[in-house]
Amino acid sequence: MNFTVESDIGLKRTINEDRAAFFERPDRFKLAILADGMGGHNAGDVASEMAINEMQQLFEQVDSAQFATKQTQFEWLRDAVSHINQKIYHYSLAHENCQGMGTTMIAVLLDQKECIISHVGDSRVYHFTNDSVELVTRDHSYVNILLENGEISEEEAKNHPKRNFILKALGTEISIEPDFYEITLDDKAHILICSDGLSNKLTPAEMAQVIARPISIQEKGKHFIQAANERGGEDNISLILMTTKQEV
């Protein structure tokens, strides 16, 4: 598994509230995590940093027996997200300057070519193969509900006044129910995890064009950041790009 991690403050913000990281255990398991602290809330960067750090500790300390089956992997991931949610929630109550903070979080547990994905918020996971691109996750956002109900069009969603209104985030409630997804990767697959600072700027087709370029995975990651900034860079931009393909 080749990977690259990128996070950029963008062109308009004074603080980067995004965090992204990739962790590998001595055994075969890997974990990719991306968190986007909630813009417009207090201490979004604190929430996203806590999410990453807490997940790293849980992942590095868990016994290998907990990952023995897909079911136990799923249970560990579910329990880890619940634990982190409560940590952030109680921290926000105990610190006045952090009240109301929250964060999106994508966590991808990799067992060779098997992926279990936990998703909260409007950060996204895309799955690319040689001939297709799939948006794996479903945004937990007000605008996405309107889209799914046919009340607005894709074009209207781009400029909707409530396009940044998130319906679910870590740390804003005492309990959380993430969405879960499973993917089996083929030998030439790419997985892109990104914050909305990227997904709001590039279409899936444009992302696929970058993925198809004959350049290294690190260069692809930097190209994504550059492209989002060239289109305004109003938000923080973060991504984790992973591939089973042999890169140049």
Short mmCIF file of C-alpha atoms in Angstrom, two decimals:
data_model
loop_
_atom_site.label_atom_id
_atom_site.label_comp_id
_atom_site.label_asym_id
_atom_site.label_seq_id
_atom_site.Cartn_x
_atom_site.Cartn_y
_atom_site.Cartn_z
CA MET A 1 0.00 0.00 0.00
CA ASN A 2 1.55 3.28 -1.15
CA PHE A 3 0.15 6.46 0.38
CA THR A 4 0.60 10.19 0.75
CA VAL A 5 -0.84 12.66 3.27
CA GLU A 6 -1.36 16.37 2.52
CA SER A 7 -2.89 19.20 4.55
CA ASP A 8 -2.92 22.86 3.52
CA ILE A 9 -4.35 25.93 5.22
CA GLY A 10 -5.71 27.23 1.91
CA LEU A 11 -5.67 30.87 0.84
CA LYS A 12 -8.31 32.47 3.08
CA ARG A 13 -8.15 30.87 6.53
CA THR A 14 -5.82 31.88 9.38
CA ILE A 15 -5.94 28.46 11.11
CA ASN A 16 -5.82 24.96 9.69
CA GLU A 17 -8.61 23.03 11.43
CA ASP A 18 -7.97 19.89 9.35
CA ARG A 19 -5.84 16.97 10.51
CA ALA A 20 -4.85 13.88 8.54
CA ALA A 21 -2.58 10.94 9.36
CA PHE A 22 -1.65 7.41 8.33
CA PHE A 23 -0.49 4.82 10.89
CA GLU A 24 1.04 1.35 10.45
CA ARG A 25 1.31 -1.39 13.06
CA PRO A 26 4.08 -4.02 13.16
CA ASP A 27 1.46 -6.54 12.02
CA ARG A 28 -0.36 -6.07 8.70
CA PHE A 29 -2.93 -3.51 9.87
CA LYS A 30 -2.97 0.14 8.84
CA LEU A 31 -5.19 3.08 9.71
CA ALA A 32 -5.90 6.25 7.72
CA ILE A 33 -7.66 9.10 9.56
CA LEU A 34 -8.88 12.49 8.42
CA ALA A 35 -10.71 15.03 10.61
CA ASP A 36 -12.06 18.46 9.67
CA GLY A 37 -12.70 20.67 12.69
CA MET A 38 -16.06 22.37 12.37
CA GLY A 39 -15.73 25.81 10.82
CA GLY A 40 -17.64 28.54 12.60
CA HIS A 41 -17.39 26.68 15.92
CA ASN A 42 -14.95 27.27 18.72
CA ALA A 43 -11.71 25.29 18.70
CA GLY A 44 -12.31 23.16 15.63
CA ASP A 45 -8.58 22.54 15.47
CA VAL A 46 -8.63 21.21 19.05
CA ALA A 47 -11.42 18.76 18.18
CA SER A 48 -9.71 17.44 15.04
CA GLU A 49 -6.37 17.11 16.83
CA MET A 50 -7.99 15.17 19.66
CA ALA A 51 -9.71 12.85 17.19
CA ILE A 52 -6.45 11.97 15.46
CA ASN A 53 -4.39 11.58 18.64
CA GLU A 54 -6.97 9.48 20.45
CA MET A 55 -7.47 7.18 17.47
CA GLN A 56 -3.72 6.74 17.07
CA GLN A 57 -3.35 5.66 20.70
CA LEU A 58 -6.24 3.22 20.51
CA PHE A 59 -4.92 1.73 17.25
CA GLU A 60 -1.35 1.32 18.44
CA GLN A 61 -2.32 -0.18 21.81
CA VAL A 62 -5.03 -2.65 20.76
CA ASP A 63 -4.13 -6.33 20.92
CA SER A 64 -3.88 -8.12 17.57
CA ALA A 65 -6.54 -10.58 18.73
CA GLN A 66 -9.09 -7.76 18.49
CA PHE A 67 -8.51 -7.75 14.72
CA ALA A 68 -8.87 -11.52 14.29
CA THR A 69 -12.04 -11.31 12.21
CA LYS A 70 -13.86 -8.70 10.18
CA GLN A 71 -16.57 -8.62 12.83
CA THR A 72 -14.11 -7.86 15.64
CA GLN A 73 -12.43 -5.23 13.46
CA PHE A 74 -15.78 -3.57 12.93
CA GLU A 75 -16.56 -3.71 16.66
CA TRP A 76 -13.21 -2.15 17.55
CA LEU A 77 -13.72 0.68 15.09
CA ARG A 78 -17.26 1.35 16.32
CA ASP A 79 -16.14 1.39 19.97
CA ALA A 80 -13.14 3.61 19.17
CA VAL A 81 -15.31 6.22 17.47
CA SER A 82 -17.76 6.18 20.40
CA HIS A 83 -14.92 6.63 22.88
CA ILE A 84 -13.41 9.54 20.94
CA ASN A 85 -16.80 11.21 20.56
CA GLN A 86 -17.32 11.17 24.31
CA LYS A 87 -13.78 12.43 24.94
CA ILE A 88 -14.32 15.45 22.71
CA TYR A 89 -17.82 16.07 24.05
CA HIS A 90 -16.74 16.08 27.72
CA TYR A 91 -13.64 18.16 26.95
CA SER A 92 -15.80 20.80 25.29
CA LEU A 93 -18.05 20.99 28.37
CA ALA A 94 -15.06 21.33 30.71
CA HIS A 95 -13.33 24.09 28.71
CA GLU A 96 -15.34 27.23 28.09
CA ASN A 97 -13.31 28.28 25.03
CA CYS A 98 -14.05 24.89 23.43
CA GLN A 99 -17.79 24.72 23.98
CA GLY A 100 -19.61 23.77 20.80
CA MET A 101 -16.55 22.39 19.04
CA GLY A 102 -16.80 19.35 16.81
CA THR A 103 -15.15 17.57 13.94
CA THR A 104 -15.87 15.32 11.01
CA MET A 105 -13.92 12.07 10.93
CA ILE A 106 -13.13 9.43 8.36
CA ALA A 107 -11.29 6.39 9.73
CA VAL A 108 -10.24 3.62 7.34
CA LEU A 109 -8.97 0.38 8.86
CA LEU A 110 -6.95 -1.58 6.30
CA ASP A 111 -6.34 -5.31 6.46
CA GLN A 112 -4.26 -5.82 3.33
CA LYS A 113 -6.83 -5.13 0.57
CA GLU A 114 -9.87 -5.16 2.83
CA CYS A 115 -11.10 -1.77 4.09
CA ILE A 116 -13.60 -0.95 6.81
CA ILE A 117 -14.60 2.72 6.75
CA SER A 118 -16.16 4.73 9.58
CA HIS A 119 -17.69 8.04 8.55
CA VAL A 120 -19.09 11.05 10.44
CA GLY A 121 -19.72 14.43 8.80
CA ASP A 122 -19.10 15.68 5.27
CA SER A 123 -15.52 14.59 4.65
CA ARG A 124 -15.49 12.01 1.89
CA VAL A 125 -14.03 8.76 0.59
CA TYR A 126 -13.70 8.11 -3.16
CA HIS A 127 -12.79 4.74 -4.69
CA PHE A 128 -11.05 4.77 -8.08
CA THR A 129 -10.49 1.82 -10.38
CA ASN A 130 -9.16 1.79 -13.93
CA ASP A 131 -12.54 2.62 -15.44
CA SER A 132 -14.67 4.11 -12.66
CA VAL A 133 -14.89 6.45 -9.69
CA GLU A 134 -17.31 5.93 -6.80
CA LEU A 135 -18.21 8.28 -3.97
CA VAL A 136 -18.32 5.76 -1.13
CA THR A 137 -19.58 7.94 1.71
CA ARG A 138 -22.83 9.85 2.10
CA ASP A 139 -22.50 13.39 3.49
CA HIS A 140 -24.18 14.04 6.82
CA SER A 141 -25.28 17.49 5.70
CA TYR A 142 -28.48 19.47 5.31
CA VAL A 143 -27.83 20.08 1.62
CA ASN A 144 -27.33 16.37 0.97
CA ILE A 145 -30.75 15.64 2.47
CA LEU A 146 -32.28 18.17 0.08
CA LEU A 147 -30.41 16.57 -2.83
CA GLU A 148 -31.50 13.05 -1.93
CA ASN A 149 -35.11 14.21 -1.66
CA GLY A 150 -34.93 15.91 -5.06
CA GLU A 151 -35.64 19.35 -3.60
CA ILE A 152 -32.54 20.98 -5.12
CA SER A 153 -30.17 20.24 -8.00
CA GLU A 154 -26.43 19.55 -7.86
CA GLU A 155 -25.84 23.06 -9.21
CA GLU A 156 -28.07 24.63 -6.57
CA ALA A 157 -26.29 22.67 -3.86
CA LYS A 158 -22.95 24.29 -4.72
CA ASN A 159 -24.19 27.74 -3.70
CA HIS A 160 -26.85 26.87 -1.16
CA PRO A 161 -26.74 29.22 1.90
CA LYS A 162 -26.69 26.18 4.22
CA ARG A 163 -24.16 24.11 2.25
CA ASN A 164 -21.80 24.01 5.27
CA PHE A 165 -24.48 22.93 7.76
CA ILE A 166 -23.46 19.51 9.10
CA LEU A 167 -26.07 17.25 10.69
CA LYS A 168 -23.64 14.93 12.46
CA ALA A 169 -20.16 15.53 13.92
CA LEU A 170 -17.92 14.07 16.61
CA GLY A 171 -18.13 15.83 19.95
CA THR A 172 -21.40 17.71 19.55
CA GLU A 173 -23.61 15.08 21.25
CA ILE A 174 -23.02 12.54 24.03
CA SER A 175 -23.44 9.62 21.62
CA ILE A 176 -22.82 9.11 17.91
CA GLU A 177 -23.80 6.58 15.25
CA PRO A 178 -21.27 6.61 12.40
CA ASP A 179 -21.94 5.16 8.97
CA PHE A 180 -19.85 2.13 8.03
CA TYR A 181 -18.75 0.91 4.62
CA GLU A 182 -16.62 -1.97 3.32
CA ILE A 183 -14.43 -2.05 0.22
CA THR A 184 -12.25 -4.78 -1.27
CA LEU A 185 -9.46 -3.25 -3.35
CA ASP A 186 -8.19 -4.67 -6.62
CA ASP A 187 -4.56 -4.50 -7.77
CA LYS A 188 -4.84 -1.03 -9.31
CA ALA A 189 -7.21 0.75 -6.95
CA HIS A 190 -6.90 4.20 -5.40
CA ILE A 191 -8.68 5.43 -2.28
CA LEU A 192 -8.96 9.19 -1.74
CA ILE A 193 -10.02 10.50 1.67
CA CYS A 194 -10.54 14.26 1.65
CA SER A 195 -12.05 17.22 3.47
CA ASP A 196 -14.63 19.39 1.75
CA GLY A 197 -11.92 21.91 0.94
CA LEU A 198 -11.04 19.54 -1.90
CA SER A 199 -14.38 17.89 -2.74
CA ASN A 200 -16.06 21.29 -3.09
CA LYS A 201 -13.52 22.33 -5.72
CA LEU A 202 -12.96 19.28 -7.94
CA THR A 203 -15.55 17.03 -9.55
CA PRO A 204 -15.08 13.24 -9.36
CA ALA A 205 -14.18 13.26 -13.08
CA GLU A 206 -11.48 15.86 -12.47
CA MET A 207 -10.15 13.84 -9.55
CA ALA A 208 -10.00 10.77 -11.78
CA GLN A 209 -7.92 12.72 -14.30
CA VAL A 210 -5.35 13.46 -11.61
CA ILE A 211 -5.36 9.83 -10.47
CA ALA A 212 -4.72 8.67 -14.06
CA ARG A 213 -1.68 10.89 -14.57
CA PRO A 214 1.66 9.02 -14.90
CA ILE A 215 3.21 10.70 -11.84
CA SER A 216 4.02 9.54 -8.31
CA ILE A 217 1.35 9.35 -5.65
CA GLN A 218 3.10 12.18 -3.78
CA GLU A 219 2.90 14.40 -6.87
CA LYS A 220 -0.79 13.55 -7.25
CA GLY A 221 -1.43 14.63 -3.68
CA LYS A 222 0.31 17.96 -4.19
CA HIS A 223 -1.54 18.49 -7.46
CA PHE A 224 -4.87 18.11 -5.65
CA ILE A 225 -3.86 20.81 -3.15
CA GLN A 226 -2.66 23.11 -5.92
CA ALA A 227 -5.86 22.66 -7.94
CA ALA A 228 -8.11 23.45 -4.96
CA ASN A 229 -6.12 26.59 -4.18
CA GLU A 230 -6.22 27.70 -7.81
CA ARG A 231 -10.02 27.57 -7.59
CA GLY A 232 -10.17 29.89 -4.60
CA GLY A 233 -8.75 27.96 -1.64
CA GLU A 234 -11.40 29.40 0.69
CA ASP A 235 -11.18 26.41 3.05
CA ASN A 236 -8.50 24.18 4.53
CA ILE A 237 -7.63 21.33 2.14
CA SER A 238 -6.58 17.90 3.36
CA LEU A 239 -6.32 14.45 1.87
CA ILE A 240 -4.97 10.95 2.21
CA LEU A 241 -4.37 9.16 -1.09
CA MET A 242 -3.69 5.42 -1.02
CA THR A 243 -3.10 2.94 -3.82
CA THR A 244 -2.44 -0.74 -4.42
CA LYS A 245 -0.96 0.16 -7.79
CA GLN A 246 2.77 0.22 -8.43
CA GLU A 247 3.48 3.94 -8.93
CA VAL A 248 6.29 5.55 -10.93
#
